[in-house]
XYZ file of C-alpha atoms in Angstrom:
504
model
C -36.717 -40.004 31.163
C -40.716 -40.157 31.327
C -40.501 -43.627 29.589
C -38.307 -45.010 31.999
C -39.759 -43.910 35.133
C -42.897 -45.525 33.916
C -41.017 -48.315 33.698
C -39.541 -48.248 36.967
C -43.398 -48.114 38.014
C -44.397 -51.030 36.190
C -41.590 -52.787 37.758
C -42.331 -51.949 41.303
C -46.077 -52.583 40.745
C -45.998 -56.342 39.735
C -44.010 -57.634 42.553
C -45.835 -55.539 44.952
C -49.148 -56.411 43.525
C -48.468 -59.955 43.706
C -47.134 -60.065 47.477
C -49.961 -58.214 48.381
C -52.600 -60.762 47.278
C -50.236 -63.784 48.155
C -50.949 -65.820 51.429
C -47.914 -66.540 53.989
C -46.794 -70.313 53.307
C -48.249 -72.354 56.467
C -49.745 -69.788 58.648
C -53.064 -70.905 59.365
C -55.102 -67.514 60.152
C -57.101 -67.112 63.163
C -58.683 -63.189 62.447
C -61.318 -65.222 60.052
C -62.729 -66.544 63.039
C -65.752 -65.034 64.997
C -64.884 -64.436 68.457
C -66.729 -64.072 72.122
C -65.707 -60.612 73.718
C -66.461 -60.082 77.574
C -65.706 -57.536 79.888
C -63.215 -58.987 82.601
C -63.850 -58.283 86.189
C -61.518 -61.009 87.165
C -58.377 -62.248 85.876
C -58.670 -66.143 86.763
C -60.097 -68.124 83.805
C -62.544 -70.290 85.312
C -64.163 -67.102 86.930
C -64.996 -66.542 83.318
C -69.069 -66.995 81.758
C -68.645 -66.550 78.344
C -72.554 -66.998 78.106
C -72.722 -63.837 80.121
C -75.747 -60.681 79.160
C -72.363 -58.745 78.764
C -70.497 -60.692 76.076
C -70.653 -60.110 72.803
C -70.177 -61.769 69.592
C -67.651 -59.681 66.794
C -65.461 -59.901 64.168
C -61.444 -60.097 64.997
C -60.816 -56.810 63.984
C -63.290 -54.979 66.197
C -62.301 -56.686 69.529
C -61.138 -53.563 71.429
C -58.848 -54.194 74.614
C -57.571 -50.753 74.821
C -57.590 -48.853 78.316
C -59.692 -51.700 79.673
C -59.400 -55.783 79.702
C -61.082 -58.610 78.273
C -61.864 -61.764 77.859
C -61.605 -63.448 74.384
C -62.598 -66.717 73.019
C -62.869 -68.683 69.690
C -62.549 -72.072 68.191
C -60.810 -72.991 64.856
C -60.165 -75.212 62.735
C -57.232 -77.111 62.145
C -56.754 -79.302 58.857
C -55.911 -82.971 59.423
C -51.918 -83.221 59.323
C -51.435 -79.678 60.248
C -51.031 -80.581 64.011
C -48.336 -83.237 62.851
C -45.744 -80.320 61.802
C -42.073 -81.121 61.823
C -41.276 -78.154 63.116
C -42.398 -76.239 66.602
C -45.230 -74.230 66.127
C -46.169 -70.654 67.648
C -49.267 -68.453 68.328
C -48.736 -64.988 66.982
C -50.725 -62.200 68.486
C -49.848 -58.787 67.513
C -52.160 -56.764 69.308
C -52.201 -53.114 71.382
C -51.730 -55.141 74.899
C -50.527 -57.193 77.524
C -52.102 -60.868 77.024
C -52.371 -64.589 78.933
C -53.609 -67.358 76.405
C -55.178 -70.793 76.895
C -55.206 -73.590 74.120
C -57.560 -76.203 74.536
C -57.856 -75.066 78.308
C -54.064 -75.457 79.001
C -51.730 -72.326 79.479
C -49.697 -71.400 76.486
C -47.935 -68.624 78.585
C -47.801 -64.373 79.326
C -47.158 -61.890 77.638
C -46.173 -58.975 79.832
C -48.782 -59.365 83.236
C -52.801 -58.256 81.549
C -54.207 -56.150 84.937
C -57.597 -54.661 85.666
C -55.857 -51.325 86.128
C -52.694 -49.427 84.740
C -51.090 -50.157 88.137
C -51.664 -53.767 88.115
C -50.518 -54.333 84.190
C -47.290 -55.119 82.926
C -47.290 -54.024 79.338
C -45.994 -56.925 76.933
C -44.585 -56.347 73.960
C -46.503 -55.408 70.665
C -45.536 -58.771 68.972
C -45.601 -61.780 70.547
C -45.155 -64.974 70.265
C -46.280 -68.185 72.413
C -45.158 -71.712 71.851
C -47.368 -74.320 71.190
C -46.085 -78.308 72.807
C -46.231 -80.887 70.612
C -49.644 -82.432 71.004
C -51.147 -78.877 72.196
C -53.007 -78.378 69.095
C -55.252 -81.350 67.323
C -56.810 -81.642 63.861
C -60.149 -80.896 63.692
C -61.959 -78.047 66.607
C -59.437 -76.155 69.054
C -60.583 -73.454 71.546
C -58.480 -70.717 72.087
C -58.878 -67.995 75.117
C -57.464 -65.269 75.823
C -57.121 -62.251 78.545
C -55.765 -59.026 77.271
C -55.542 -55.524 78.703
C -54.053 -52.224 77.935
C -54.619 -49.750 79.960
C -50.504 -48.164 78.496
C -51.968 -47.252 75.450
C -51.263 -43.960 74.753
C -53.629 -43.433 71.544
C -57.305 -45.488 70.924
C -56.726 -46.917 67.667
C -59.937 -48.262 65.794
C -58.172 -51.736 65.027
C -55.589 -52.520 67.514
C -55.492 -56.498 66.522
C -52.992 -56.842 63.844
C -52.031 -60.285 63.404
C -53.109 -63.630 64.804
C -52.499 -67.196 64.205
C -50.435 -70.359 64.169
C -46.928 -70.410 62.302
C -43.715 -72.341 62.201
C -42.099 -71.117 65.881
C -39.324 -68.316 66.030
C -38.824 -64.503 66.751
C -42.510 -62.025 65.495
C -39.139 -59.316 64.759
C -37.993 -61.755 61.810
C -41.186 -62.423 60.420
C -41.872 -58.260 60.463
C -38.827 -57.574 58.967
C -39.144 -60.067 55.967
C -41.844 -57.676 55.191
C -39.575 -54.771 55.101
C -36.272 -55.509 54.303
C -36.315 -54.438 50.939
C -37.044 -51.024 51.960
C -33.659 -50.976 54.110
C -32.003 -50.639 50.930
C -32.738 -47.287 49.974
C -32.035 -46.136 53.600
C -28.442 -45.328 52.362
C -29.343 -43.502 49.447
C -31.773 -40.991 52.230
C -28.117 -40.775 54.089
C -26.783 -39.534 51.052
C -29.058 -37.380 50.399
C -28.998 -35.721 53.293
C -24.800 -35.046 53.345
C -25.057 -34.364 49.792
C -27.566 -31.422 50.002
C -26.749 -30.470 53.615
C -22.969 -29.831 52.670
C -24.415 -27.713 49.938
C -26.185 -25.606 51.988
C -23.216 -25.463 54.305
C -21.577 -23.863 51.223
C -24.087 -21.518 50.852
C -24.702 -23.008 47.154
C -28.354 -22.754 46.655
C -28.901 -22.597 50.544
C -33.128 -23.125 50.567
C -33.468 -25.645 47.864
C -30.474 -27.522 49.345
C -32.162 -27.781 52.670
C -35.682 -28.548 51.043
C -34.227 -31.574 49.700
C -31.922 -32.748 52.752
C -34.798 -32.080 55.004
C -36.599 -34.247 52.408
C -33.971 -37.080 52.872
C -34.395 -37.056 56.613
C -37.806 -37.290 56.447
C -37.526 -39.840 54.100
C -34.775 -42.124 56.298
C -37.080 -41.004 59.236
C -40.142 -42.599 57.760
C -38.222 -45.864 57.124
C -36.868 -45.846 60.378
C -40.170 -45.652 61.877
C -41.297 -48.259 59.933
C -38.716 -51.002 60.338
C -37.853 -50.641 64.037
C -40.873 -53.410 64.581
C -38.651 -55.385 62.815
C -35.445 -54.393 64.799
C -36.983 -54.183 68.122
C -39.856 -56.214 70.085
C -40.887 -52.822 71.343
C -43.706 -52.717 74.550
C -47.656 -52.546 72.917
C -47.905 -48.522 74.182
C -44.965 -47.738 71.393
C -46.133 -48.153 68.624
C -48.503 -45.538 69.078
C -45.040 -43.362 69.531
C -44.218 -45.211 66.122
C -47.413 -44.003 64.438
C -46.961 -40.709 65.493
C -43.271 -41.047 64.131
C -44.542 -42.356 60.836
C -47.614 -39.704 60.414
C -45.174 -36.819 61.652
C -42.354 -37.913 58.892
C -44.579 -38.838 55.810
C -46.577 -35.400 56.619
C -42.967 -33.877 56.717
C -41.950 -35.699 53.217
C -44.896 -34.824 51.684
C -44.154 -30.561 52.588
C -40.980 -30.875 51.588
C -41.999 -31.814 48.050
C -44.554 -29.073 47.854
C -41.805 -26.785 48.905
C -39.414 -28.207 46.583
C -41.791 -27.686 43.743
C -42.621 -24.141 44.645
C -38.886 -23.263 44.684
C -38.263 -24.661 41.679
C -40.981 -23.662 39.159
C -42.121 -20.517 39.843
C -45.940 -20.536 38.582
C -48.690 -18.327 38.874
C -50.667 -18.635 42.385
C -48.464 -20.829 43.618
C -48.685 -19.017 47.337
C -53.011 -19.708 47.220
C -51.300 -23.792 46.023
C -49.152 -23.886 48.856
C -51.942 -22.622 51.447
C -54.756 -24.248 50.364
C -52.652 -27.861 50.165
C -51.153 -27.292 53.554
C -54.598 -26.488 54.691
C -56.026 -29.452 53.388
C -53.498 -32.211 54.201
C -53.862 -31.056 58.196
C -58.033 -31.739 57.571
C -56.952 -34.837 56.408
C -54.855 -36.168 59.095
C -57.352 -34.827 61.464
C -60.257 -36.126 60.463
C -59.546 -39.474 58.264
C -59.966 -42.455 59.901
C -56.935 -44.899 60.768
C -53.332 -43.900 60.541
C -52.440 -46.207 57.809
C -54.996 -43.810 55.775
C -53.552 -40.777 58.081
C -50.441 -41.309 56.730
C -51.173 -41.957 52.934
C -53.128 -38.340 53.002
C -50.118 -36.443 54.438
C -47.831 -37.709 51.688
C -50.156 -37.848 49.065
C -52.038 -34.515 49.626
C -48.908 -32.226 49.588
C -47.980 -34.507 46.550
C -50.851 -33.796 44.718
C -50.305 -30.223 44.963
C -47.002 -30.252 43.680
C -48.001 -32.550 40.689
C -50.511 -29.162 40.482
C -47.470 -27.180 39.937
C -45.583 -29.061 38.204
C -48.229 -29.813 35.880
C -48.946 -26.129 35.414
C -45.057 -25.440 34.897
C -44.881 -28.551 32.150
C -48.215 -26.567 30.329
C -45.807 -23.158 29.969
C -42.707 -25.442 28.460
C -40.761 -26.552 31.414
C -38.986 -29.858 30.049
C -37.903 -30.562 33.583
C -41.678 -29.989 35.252
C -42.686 -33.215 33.142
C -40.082 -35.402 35.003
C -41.512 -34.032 38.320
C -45.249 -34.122 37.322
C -44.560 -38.046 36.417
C -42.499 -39.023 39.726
C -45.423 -37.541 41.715
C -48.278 -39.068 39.825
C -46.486 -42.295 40.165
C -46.809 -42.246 43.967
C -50.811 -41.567 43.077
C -50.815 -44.635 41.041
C -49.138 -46.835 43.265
C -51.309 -45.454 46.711
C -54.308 -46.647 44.288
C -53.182 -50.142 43.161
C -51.824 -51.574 46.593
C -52.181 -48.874 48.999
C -50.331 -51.154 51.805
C -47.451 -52.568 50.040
C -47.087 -48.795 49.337
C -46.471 -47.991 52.596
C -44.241 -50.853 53.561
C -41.817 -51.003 50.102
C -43.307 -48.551 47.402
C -42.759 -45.588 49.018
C -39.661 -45.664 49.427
C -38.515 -46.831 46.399
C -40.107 -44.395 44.723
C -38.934 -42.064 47.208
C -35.565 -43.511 46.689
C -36.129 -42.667 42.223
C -37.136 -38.935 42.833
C -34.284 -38.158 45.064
C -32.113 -39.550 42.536
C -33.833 -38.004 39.981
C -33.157 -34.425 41.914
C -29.368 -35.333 42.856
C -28.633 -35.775 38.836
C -30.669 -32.128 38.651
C -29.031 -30.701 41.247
C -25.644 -32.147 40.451
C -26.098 -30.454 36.892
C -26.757 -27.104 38.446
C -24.001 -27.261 40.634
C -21.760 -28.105 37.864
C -23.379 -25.234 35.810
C -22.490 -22.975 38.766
C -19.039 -23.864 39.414
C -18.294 -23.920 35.904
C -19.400 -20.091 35.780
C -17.710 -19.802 38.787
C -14.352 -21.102 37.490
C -14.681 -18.695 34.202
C -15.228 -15.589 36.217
C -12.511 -16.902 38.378
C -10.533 -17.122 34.828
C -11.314 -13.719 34.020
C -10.636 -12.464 37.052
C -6.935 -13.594 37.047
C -6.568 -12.691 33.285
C -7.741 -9.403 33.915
C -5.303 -9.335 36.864
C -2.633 -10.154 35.092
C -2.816 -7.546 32.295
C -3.366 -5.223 34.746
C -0.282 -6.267 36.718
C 1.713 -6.648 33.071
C 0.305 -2.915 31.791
C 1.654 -1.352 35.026
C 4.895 -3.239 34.532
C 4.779 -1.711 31.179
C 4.126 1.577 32.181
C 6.707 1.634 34.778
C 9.572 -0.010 32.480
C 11.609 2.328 30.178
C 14.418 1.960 27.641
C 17.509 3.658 27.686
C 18.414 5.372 24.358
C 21.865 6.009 22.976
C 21.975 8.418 20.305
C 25.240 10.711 19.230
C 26.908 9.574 22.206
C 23.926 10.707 24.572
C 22.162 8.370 26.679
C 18.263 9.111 27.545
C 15.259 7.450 29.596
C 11.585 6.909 27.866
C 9.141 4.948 28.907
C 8.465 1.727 26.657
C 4.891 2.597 26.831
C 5.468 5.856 25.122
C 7.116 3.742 21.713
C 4.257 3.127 19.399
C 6.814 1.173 17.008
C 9.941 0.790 15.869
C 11.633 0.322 12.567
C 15.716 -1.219 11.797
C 17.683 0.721 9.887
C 21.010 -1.560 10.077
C 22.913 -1.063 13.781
C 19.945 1.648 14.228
C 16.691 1.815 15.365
C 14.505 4.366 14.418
C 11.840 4.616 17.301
C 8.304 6.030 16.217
C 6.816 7.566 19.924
C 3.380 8.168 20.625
C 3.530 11.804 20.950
C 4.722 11.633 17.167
C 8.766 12.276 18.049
C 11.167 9.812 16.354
C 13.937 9.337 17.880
C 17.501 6.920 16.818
C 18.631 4.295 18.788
C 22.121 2.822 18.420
C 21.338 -0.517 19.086
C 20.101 -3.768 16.510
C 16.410 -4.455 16.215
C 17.041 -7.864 18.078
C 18.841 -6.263 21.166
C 16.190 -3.254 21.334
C 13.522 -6.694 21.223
C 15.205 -8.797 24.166
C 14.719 -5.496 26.006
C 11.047 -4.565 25.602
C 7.995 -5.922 27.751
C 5.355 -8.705 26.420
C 3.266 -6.088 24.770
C 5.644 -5.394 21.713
C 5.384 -8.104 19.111
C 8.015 -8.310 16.231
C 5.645 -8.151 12.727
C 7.761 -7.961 10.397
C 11.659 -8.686 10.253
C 12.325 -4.949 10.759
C 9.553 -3.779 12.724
C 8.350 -4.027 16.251
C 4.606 -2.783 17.274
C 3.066 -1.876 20.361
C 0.331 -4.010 20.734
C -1.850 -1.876 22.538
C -1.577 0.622 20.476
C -3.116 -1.529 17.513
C -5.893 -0.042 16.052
C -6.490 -2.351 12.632
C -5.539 -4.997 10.737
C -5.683 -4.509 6.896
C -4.928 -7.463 4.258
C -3.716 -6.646 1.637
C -3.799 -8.804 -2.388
C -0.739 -9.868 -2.118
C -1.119 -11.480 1.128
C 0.831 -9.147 3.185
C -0.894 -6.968 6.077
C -0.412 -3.973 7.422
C -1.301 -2.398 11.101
C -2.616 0.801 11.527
C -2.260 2.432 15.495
C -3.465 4.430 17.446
C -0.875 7.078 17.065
C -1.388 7.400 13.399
C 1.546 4.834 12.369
C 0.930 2.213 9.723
C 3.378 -0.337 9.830
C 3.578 -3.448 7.546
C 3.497 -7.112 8.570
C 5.230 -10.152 6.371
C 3.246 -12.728 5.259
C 4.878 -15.491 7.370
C 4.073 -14.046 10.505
C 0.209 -12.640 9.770
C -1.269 -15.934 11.324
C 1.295 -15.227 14.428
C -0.070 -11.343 14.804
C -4.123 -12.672 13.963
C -3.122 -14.790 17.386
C -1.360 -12.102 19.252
C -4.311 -9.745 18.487
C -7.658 -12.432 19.780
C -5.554 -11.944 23.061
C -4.875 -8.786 23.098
């Protein structure tokens, strides 16, 4: 199991590794190019000094239009033929605001209305795309301005440019979700989860592990839900601070529910001081790390680590099953180390996707341990049942004896054997009477209950009376009972009596 989960690693890792480091086919990038920031008192573009005291010269990433607007300008380059493009080409801006853009001083269009206030802003969507007209954009130098505000946003992030440059035209939603559409294939496996374990704790089978992991599953299907909806939905710029917060809430979430998990299931020393001092230190992370990409790693990874603490500690005192655990959660270490983004976006839940498979097949096998108990008690219940219900049968059915022309009433559980003598029946009782019966051995036989077993051709025992069974050398037996009787059994029928006795 360890071998192949390392495998399933290595699998995940290459393809991950190598889309991570791999440029988009014919998106020229813009975020390489330094840009002039200024503070916008008006919102008419020839109003605008970009030689201004107040401007400023910065990198991309840093330009900050949050709660306030701006101006922004930069020239790129454009390689010769690029402009030429069969098909319509677009100016992606993915960026924490409402924006108006300028290409080589002519208006590419809006997105959502930029404002110098909240009141005056229309918040545009998160991702958006402008289209470029053919002859637009020329090989060689191109100037691109732009005015952005966002005054909506609900959370000051310390990057809030994502993406920005010039791409084959269509919907920003498509190009987001080719990013994450692999990870839409374990979403029904986090369904499953969650109606596989939830009905169990419905049944009461299990009840806090059961929820553990369903609550696990939601958090899971949560997380990818977050994640994806920028590629379902060209959401307004002020939600996807709501998404972040959905994303940091869920993964924090996951990441409990797998320290709770592992504390259920391996019960090692300290694990109370484990549970406190990881809780304790995941919320120190998400408070004070910085970004929530790296917000969000910590909360899984934090309560991760301290289960891979337990589990680890579990494996050391002979747990077979800790060692699975231990190497599902130091695979999400490896992966957070060797492409910490693709890990976010794919890895995690794929891996995700392994462990709760990986606990259903546990799980599964404990259930199936359990109802297989179940179903022998409820076995031993009913046989125990039904020699109950067949001894008070016994005790309440009786045999009518005819002897000299008299006719009398005893019990069948009172006959410890009985013996032919030709058309009589010599009856042996427990209270050590003997009494004759005019009847033949095989009559006497249709009338007795399923506790008398025919031994031998001419005797009958009461089973429950059966105290031992001797062999003798020459391959006969004999019974001895509880009242003191010894009768003999034929060798034909001692495999027939061995039988009769194991269920007795």
């Amino acid at each position: 199991m360890i071998r192949l989960l390392s495998l399933l690693v290595v699998f995940l890792l290459l393809p991950m590794a190598q889309a991570a480091t791999t440029p988009e086919d014919g998106y020229l990038v813009l975020t390489r190019e330094e840009m002039t920031v200024c503070p916008a008192s008006s919102l008419e573009i020839g109003n605008v000094d970009f030689e201004a005291a107040a401007c400023e010269q910065m990198n991309a990433w840093d330009m900050d239009p949050q709660r306030h607007a701006i101006w922004v300008r930069t020239e790129f380059e454009v390689p010769v033929g690029y402009d030429e493009a069969s098909a319509p080409l677009g100016l992606f801006l993915s960026i924490k605001a409402s924006s108006e853009v300028w290409l080589n001083g002519a208006p590419l269009g809006r997105n959502g209305m930029p404002g110098l206030s909240a009141s005056t802003e229309v918040a545009g969507r998160q991702d958006a795309v402008f289209f470029i007209p053919p002859g637009a954009l020329r090989a060689g130098q191109n100037e691109l301005v732009i005015l952005m505000s966002g005054h909506h946003s609900l959370i000051r992030l310390a990057h809030p440019l994502h993406v920005a440059g010039i791409a084959p035209y269509g919907p920003p939603r498509f190009r987001m979700i080719s990013k994450y559409w692999l990870s839409l294939l374990t979403f029904g496996l986090f369904l499953a989860g969650f109606l596989y374990f939830g009905s169990f704790a419905a049944l009461g089978q299990d009840r806090f592990g059961s929820l553990i992991l369903a609550a696990a599953s939601v958090a899971a299907g949560g997380q990818l839900l977050s994640e994806v909806s920028r590629g379902l939905w060209s959401y307004p710029y002020w939600f996807q601070d709501v998404r972040l917060v959905l994303l940091l809430f869920f993964a924090g979430s996951f990441g409990l529910t797998m320290l709770a998990h592992t504390a259920h299931r391996f019960a090692v020393p300290r694990r109370g001081w484990i549970i406190a001092g990881t809780v304790v230190l995941t919320l120190l992370m998400i408070i004070y790390a910085g970004g929530f990409d790296r917000k969000t790693m910590l909360a899984i990874m934090t309560p991760c680590l301290g289960a891979a603490v337990m589990a680890g500690m579990a494996a050391f005192r002979g747990d077979s099953e800790a060692r699975y655990h231990l190497a599902a959660f130091l695979s999400f270490l490896v992966l957070v180390v060797v492409a910490p983004f693709i890990f976010l976006d794919i890895g995690f839940y794929f891996l995700v996707a392994g462990l709760l498979g990986f606990l259903f097949l546990v799980q599964a096998r404990a259930y199936r341990a359990i109802s297989l108990e179940q179903q022998e008690t409820e076995r031993r219940r009913h046989q125990l049942e039904q020699a109950l219900k067949e001894r008070e049968q016994t005790e309440a059915a009786s045999i009518t004896i005819r002897s000299n022309g008299r006719m009398q009433k005893v019990k069948a559980a009172e006959i410890a054997s009985a013996s032919g003598a030709g058309d009589y029946v010599e009856l042996h009782l427990t209270t050590g009477e003997e009494m004759l019966h005019s009847a033949t051995l095989n009559a006497l036989e249709a009338e007795l209950p399923g506790q008398f077993l025919r031994v031998h051709r001419s005797h009958i025992v009461n089973t429950h009376l059966i105290a031992e069974l001797r062999r003798l050398p020459s391959g006969t037996g004999e019974l001895v009972l509880s009242s003191g009787h010894q009768v003999p059994v034929s060798k034909r029928i001692m495999p027939r009596v061995r039988e009769a006795l194991d269920a007795v």
